[in-house]
Amino acid sequence: MSTSFMAQWVYTDTVKDHFMNPRNLWKEGEDFQPDGVGEVGSLACGDQMRVGIKVKDGKISDLRWLTYGCASAIASTSMMSTLAIGMSLEEAYHLTPQMIMEALGGLPEHKFHCSVLGDKALRAAIDDYLEKTGQDNPFKARVARIICECKGITDVQIEELVKSGKCLTFDQLSAETGCSTVCGKCRGEIISTLEELKHIYGKD
């Protein structure tokens, strides 16, 4: 087995620590009454996540989470929880998989999609809190939409590459970002997004 292949399976000490000692786990029987709850994923797809938050003075004062997923999903959600507590709702809403990855010291490429669920569930919990309390949600429109979940590529990233003229074809975009190189399910949406942006920025 090659060294490069083995390296893909190496987890950082931080990832191992958060997997073995997950922070803010939603323990069975715990008396935690959340102000907002978010659920994403499905057991059929392999990963499911629930995040509950408490909010005080516009900030996340406490958070609990529960996931059915792999070691990377557990570690990334644990790290997400430590980052989110104390953040304003706006800061937490804009917490990205990349920020979580960097805080963990990285994850194997094929496990990047595991870090996406945590931030999605957090956003869903904030959405739920704002809806329950009758508040407007000013954050949704300002959040980039992830198109390639396996690589965490957003519509904003694609827009910048098209706008600069760096990536004007699917092959160029795939080579630059790695999009659609894992499961390939996003290929059609990426191509349509690319064509739409090329038209908008006159790159046809």
mmCIF file of C-alpha atoms in Angstrom:
data_model
loop_
_atom_site.group_PDB
_atom_site.id
_atom_site.type_symbol
_atom_site.label_atom_id
_atom_site.label_comp_id
_atom_site.label_asym_id
_atom_site.label_seq_id
_atom_site.Cartn_x
_atom_site.Cartn_y
_atom_site.Cartn_z
ATOM 1 C CA MET A 1 0.000 0.000 0.000
ATOM 2 C CA SER A 2 1.517 3.328 -1.044
ATOM 3 C CA THR A 3 2.566 6.016 1.428
ATOM 4 C CA SER A 4 0.352 8.584 -0.318
ATOM 5 C CA PHE A 5 -2.688 6.314 0.066
ATOM 6 C CA MET A 6 -1.944 5.720 3.755
ATOM 7 C CA ALA A 7 -1.547 9.469 4.308
ATOM 8 C CA GLN A 8 -5.147 10.004 3.233
ATOM 9 C CA TRP A 9 -6.296 8.029 6.280
ATOM 10 C CA VAL A 10 -4.192 9.862 8.843
ATOM 11 C CA TYR A 11 -6.206 12.030 11.238
ATOM 12 C CA THR A 12 -4.678 14.915 13.164
ATOM 13 C CA ASP A 13 -4.351 14.711 16.935
ATOM 14 C CA THR A 14 -7.075 17.348 17.194
ATOM 15 C CA VAL A 15 -9.477 15.242 15.131
ATOM 16 C CA LYS A 16 -8.683 12.175 17.258
ATOM 17 C CA ASP A 17 -9.217 14.165 20.460
ATOM 18 C CA HIS A 18 -12.615 15.494 19.362
ATOM 19 C CA PHE A 19 -13.649 12.012 18.224
ATOM 20 C CA MET A 20 -12.586 10.306 21.455
ATOM 21 C CA ASN A 21 -13.747 13.176 23.698
ATOM 22 C CA PRO A 22 -16.571 14.960 21.852
ATOM 23 C CA ARG A 23 -17.548 18.315 23.315
ATOM 24 C CA ASN A 24 -21.137 19.406 23.973
ATOM 25 C CA LEU A 25 -22.649 16.059 23.030
ATOM 26 C CA TRP A 26 -26.429 15.860 23.535
ATOM 27 C CA LYS A 27 -26.519 13.075 26.108
ATOM 28 C CA GLU A 28 -29.538 10.877 26.630
ATOM 29 C CA GLY A 29 -31.638 12.071 29.558
ATOM 30 C CA GLU A 30 -29.920 15.450 29.750
ATOM 31 C CA ASP A 31 -32.254 18.301 30.697
ATOM 32 C CA PHE A 32 -31.342 20.577 27.794
ATOM 33 C CA GLN A 33 -34.177 22.787 26.563
ATOM 34 C CA PRO A 34 -33.087 24.315 23.252
ATOM 35 C CA ASP A 35 -34.388 27.577 21.837
ATOM 36 C CA GLY A 36 -33.902 26.255 18.326
ATOM 37 C CA VAL A 37 -33.291 22.822 16.775
ATOM 38 C CA GLY A 38 -31.883 21.932 13.377
ATOM 39 C CA GLU A 39 -31.800 18.513 11.725
ATOM 40 C CA VAL A 40 -30.063 17.607 8.473
ATOM 41 C CA GLY A 41 -29.075 14.466 6.606
ATOM 42 C CA SER A 42 -30.671 11.051 6.727
ATOM 43 C CA LEU A 43 -29.715 7.607 7.921
ATOM 44 C CA ALA A 44 -30.253 6.347 4.376
ATOM 45 C CA CYS A 45 -27.349 8.542 3.252
ATOM 46 C CA GLY A 46 -25.173 7.473 6.169
ATOM 47 C CA ASP A 47 -25.088 10.689 8.192
ATOM 48 C CA GLN A 48 -27.776 12.392 10.222
ATOM 49 C CA MET A 49 -27.318 15.328 12.544
ATOM 50 C CA ARG A 50 -29.295 17.259 15.140
ATOM 51 C CA VAL A 51 -28.150 20.525 16.711
ATOM 52 C CA GLY A 52 -29.894 22.375 19.532
ATOM 53 C CA ILE A 53 -28.984 25.907 20.586
ATOM 54 C CA LYS A 54 -29.703 28.262 23.459
ATOM 55 C CA VAL A 55 -29.655 31.974 22.643
ATOM 56 C CA LYS A 56 -29.043 34.895 24.969
ATOM 57 C CA ASP A 57 -28.557 38.545 23.977
ATOM 58 C CA GLY A 58 -28.213 37.612 20.314
ATOM 59 C CA LYS A 59 -25.456 35.084 20.954
ATOM 60 C CA ILE A 60 -25.312 31.311 21.187
ATOM 61 C CA SER A 61 -24.949 30.723 24.913
ATOM 62 C CA ASP A 62 -25.010 26.928 24.741
ATOM 63 C CA LEU A 63 -25.246 24.151 22.162
ATOM 64 C CA ARG A 64 -25.797 20.419 22.051
ATOM 65 C CA TRP A 65 -25.546 18.025 19.131
ATOM 66 C CA LEU A 66 -26.212 14.411 18.224
ATOM 67 C CA THR A 67 -25.072 12.609 15.097
ATOM 68 C CA TYR A 68 -25.196 9.210 13.485
ATOM 69 C CA GLY A 69 -22.053 9.346 11.415
ATOM 70 C CA CYS A 70 -18.394 8.524 11.041
ATOM 71 C CA ALA A 71 -15.429 9.663 13.132
ATOM 72 C CA SER A 72 -14.974 12.724 10.926
ATOM 73 C CA ALA A 73 -18.606 13.735 11.380
ATOM 74 C CA ILE A 74 -18.301 13.419 15.153
ATOM 75 C CA ALA A 75 -15.008 15.322 15.328
ATOM 76 C CA SER A 76 -16.109 18.102 12.978
ATOM 77 C CA THR A 77 -19.411 18.614 14.816
ATOM 78 C CA SER A 78 -17.648 18.644 18.164
ATOM 79 C CA MET A 79 -15.258 21.316 16.881
ATOM 80 C CA MET A 80 -18.159 23.250 15.345
ATOM 81 C CA SER A 81 -19.855 23.326 18.745
ATOM 82 C CA THR A 82 -16.809 24.775 20.487
ATOM 83 C CA LEU A 83 -16.444 27.433 17.802
ATOM 84 C CA ALA A 84 -20.134 28.401 17.782
ATOM 85 C CA ILE A 85 -20.681 28.866 21.518
ATOM 86 C CA GLY A 86 -20.204 32.551 22.274
ATOM 87 C CA MET A 87 -20.647 33.624 18.661
ATOM 88 C CA SER A 88 -23.349 36.058 17.597
ATOM 89 C CA LEU A 89 -26.103 34.476 15.516
ATOM 90 C CA GLU A 90 -24.677 36.149 12.422
ATOM 91 C CA GLU A 91 -21.163 34.833 13.077
ATOM 92 C CA ALA A 92 -22.472 31.335 13.735
ATOM 93 C CA TYR A 93 -24.626 31.414 10.605
ATOM 94 C CA HIS A 94 -21.541 32.135 8.539
ATOM 95 C CA LEU A 95 -19.436 29.382 10.096
ATOM 96 C CA THR A 96 -18.156 27.344 7.145
ATOM 97 C CA PRO A 97 -16.885 23.780 6.692
ATOM 98 C CA GLN A 98 -13.507 25.266 5.782
ATOM 99 C CA MET A 99 -13.292 27.081 9.128
ATOM 100 C CA ILE A 100 -14.121 23.833 10.931
ATOM 101 C CA MET A 101 -11.573 21.922 8.837
ATOM 102 C CA GLU A 102 -8.847 24.442 9.603
ATOM 103 C CA ALA A 103 -9.604 24.327 13.321
ATOM 104 C CA LEU A 104 -9.258 20.533 13.190
ATOM 105 C CA GLY A 105 -5.984 20.758 11.312
ATOM 106 C CA GLY A 106 -7.522 19.166 8.247
ATOM 107 C CA LEU A 107 -9.490 16.064 7.292
ATOM 108 C CA PRO A 108 -8.867 13.427 4.617
ATOM 109 C CA GLU A 109 -10.265 14.701 1.312
ATOM 110 C CA HIS A 110 -12.851 11.947 1.029
ATOM 111 C CA LYS A 111 -14.189 12.928 4.458
ATOM 112 C CA PHE A 112 -14.682 16.632 3.769
ATOM 113 C CA HIS A 113 -18.422 16.164 3.223
ATOM 114 C CA CYS A 114 -18.733 15.089 6.871
ATOM 115 C CA SER A 115 -17.836 18.609 8.029
ATOM 116 C CA VAL A 116 -20.612 20.115 5.916
ATOM 117 C CA LEU A 117 -23.493 18.656 7.930
ATOM 118 C CA GLY A 118 -22.549 20.387 11.173
ATOM 119 C CA ASP A 119 -22.726 23.913 9.845
ATOM 120 C CA LYS A 120 -25.934 23.107 7.963
ATOM 121 C CA ALA A 121 -27.597 21.804 11.121
ATOM 122 C CA LEU A 122 -26.399 24.873 13.020
ATOM 123 C CA ARG A 123 -27.947 27.172 10.427
ATOM 124 C CA ALA A 124 -31.163 25.165 10.565
ATOM 125 C CA ALA A 125 -31.223 25.579 14.357
ATOM 126 C CA ILE A 126 -30.774 29.350 14.007
ATOM 127 C CA ASP A 127 -33.526 29.421 11.370
ATOM 128 C CA ASP A 128 -35.779 27.515 13.769
ATOM 129 C CA TYR A 129 -35.016 29.894 16.644
ATOM 130 C CA LEU A 130 -35.722 33.012 14.578
ATOM 131 C CA GLU A 131 -38.958 31.521 13.243
ATOM 132 C CA LYS A 132 -40.157 30.467 16.703
ATOM 133 C CA THR A 133 -39.451 33.914 18.143
ATOM 134 C CA GLY A 134 -41.081 35.750 15.237
ATOM 135 C CA GLN A 135 -37.878 37.452 14.117
ATOM 136 C CA ASP A 136 -36.784 38.234 10.583
ATOM 137 C CA ASN A 137 -33.949 36.128 9.206
ATOM 138 C CA PRO A 138 -31.443 38.488 7.589
ATOM 139 C CA PHE A 139 -28.777 35.817 7.190
ATOM 140 C CA LYS A 140 -30.143 33.402 4.590
ATOM 141 C CA ALA A 141 -29.689 35.678 1.602
ATOM 142 C CA ARG A 142 -26.083 36.391 2.528
ATOM 143 C CA VAL A 143 -24.929 32.800 2.845
ATOM 144 C CA ALA A 144 -23.176 31.099 -0.023
ATOM 145 C CA ARG A 145 -24.886 27.990 -1.323
ATOM 146 C CA ILE A 146 -22.842 24.795 -1.426
ATOM 147 C CA ILE A 147 -23.186 23.116 -4.809
ATOM 148 C CA CYS A 148 -20.528 20.412 -4.554
ATOM 149 C CA GLU A 149 -20.969 18.974 -1.066
ATOM 150 C CA CYS A 150 -18.110 16.503 -1.372
ATOM 151 C CA LYS A 151 -15.611 19.322 -1.909
ATOM 152 C CA GLY A 152 -17.546 22.127 -0.232
ATOM 153 C CA ILE A 153 -17.580 24.292 -3.366
ATOM 154 C CA THR A 154 -20.087 27.143 -3.252
ATOM 155 C CA ASP A 155 -21.829 29.225 -5.876
ATOM 156 C CA VAL A 156 -19.844 32.244 -4.643
ATOM 157 C CA GLN A 157 -16.521 30.488 -5.299
ATOM 158 C CA ILE A 158 -17.644 29.543 -8.807
ATOM 159 C CA GLU A 159 -18.848 33.108 -9.400
ATOM 160 C CA GLU A 160 -15.440 34.567 -8.491
ATOM 161 C CA LEU A 161 -13.617 32.134 -10.782
ATOM 162 C CA VAL A 162 -15.945 32.920 -13.684
ATOM 163 C CA LYS A 163 -15.817 36.660 -13.044
ATOM 164 C CA SER A 164 -12.012 36.614 -13.135
ATOM 165 C CA GLY A 165 -12.041 34.552 -16.322
ATOM 166 C CA LYS A 166 -9.960 31.839 -14.682
ATOM 167 C CA CYS A 167 -12.547 29.081 -15.123
ATOM 168 C CA LEU A 168 -14.950 29.232 -18.037
ATOM 169 C CA THR A 169 -15.453 25.531 -18.739
ATOM 170 C CA PHE A 170 -16.489 22.610 -16.582
ATOM 171 C CA ASP A 171 -13.085 20.947 -17.036
ATOM 172 C CA GLN A 172 -11.270 24.113 -15.952
ATOM 173 C CA LEU A 173 -13.509 24.464 -12.899
ATOM 174 C CA SER A 174 -13.116 20.815 -11.947
ATOM 175 C CA ALA A 175 -9.327 21.009 -12.281
ATOM 176 C CA GLU A 176 -9.170 24.190 -10.191
ATOM 177 C CA THR A 177 -11.525 23.201 -7.365
ATOM 178 C CA GLY A 178 -11.909 19.424 -7.560
ATOM 179 C CA CYS A 179 -15.676 19.802 -7.889
ATOM 180 C CA SER A 180 -17.614 16.783 -9.162
ATOM 181 C CA THR A 181 -14.585 14.497 -8.767
ATOM 182 C CA VAL A 182 -15.983 12.396 -5.916
ATOM 183 C CA CYS A 183 -19.631 11.355 -6.314
ATOM 184 C CA GLY A 184 -20.328 13.424 -9.445
ATOM 185 C CA LYS A 185 -23.946 14.124 -8.477
ATOM 186 C CA CYS A 186 -23.413 17.876 -8.721
ATOM 187 C CA ARG A 187 -22.159 17.885 -12.317
ATOM 188 C CA GLY A 188 -25.446 18.994 -13.898
ATOM 189 C CA GLU A 189 -26.004 21.798 -11.391
ATOM 190 C CA ILE A 190 -22.421 23.002 -11.742
ATOM 191 C CA ILE A 191 -22.679 23.144 -15.522
ATOM 192 C CA SER A 192 -25.959 25.106 -15.399
ATOM 193 C CA THR A 193 -24.535 27.479 -12.753
ATOM 194 C CA LEU A 194 -21.409 27.959 -14.837
ATOM 195 C CA GLU A 195 -23.387 28.778 -17.998
ATOM 196 C CA GLU A 196 -25.646 31.197 -16.116
ATOM 197 C CA LEU A 197 -22.671 33.027 -14.598
ATOM 198 C CA LYS A 198 -20.859 33.179 -17.939
ATOM 199 C CA HIS A 199 -23.922 34.866 -19.426
ATOM 200 C CA ILE A 200 -24.189 37.305 -16.504
ATOM 201 C CA TYR A 201 -20.539 38.340 -16.752
ATOM 202 C CA GLY A 202 -20.365 38.326 -20.529
ATOM 203 C CA LYS A 203 -17.908 35.431 -20.726
ATOM 204 C CA ASP A 204 -19.826 33.439 -23.357
#
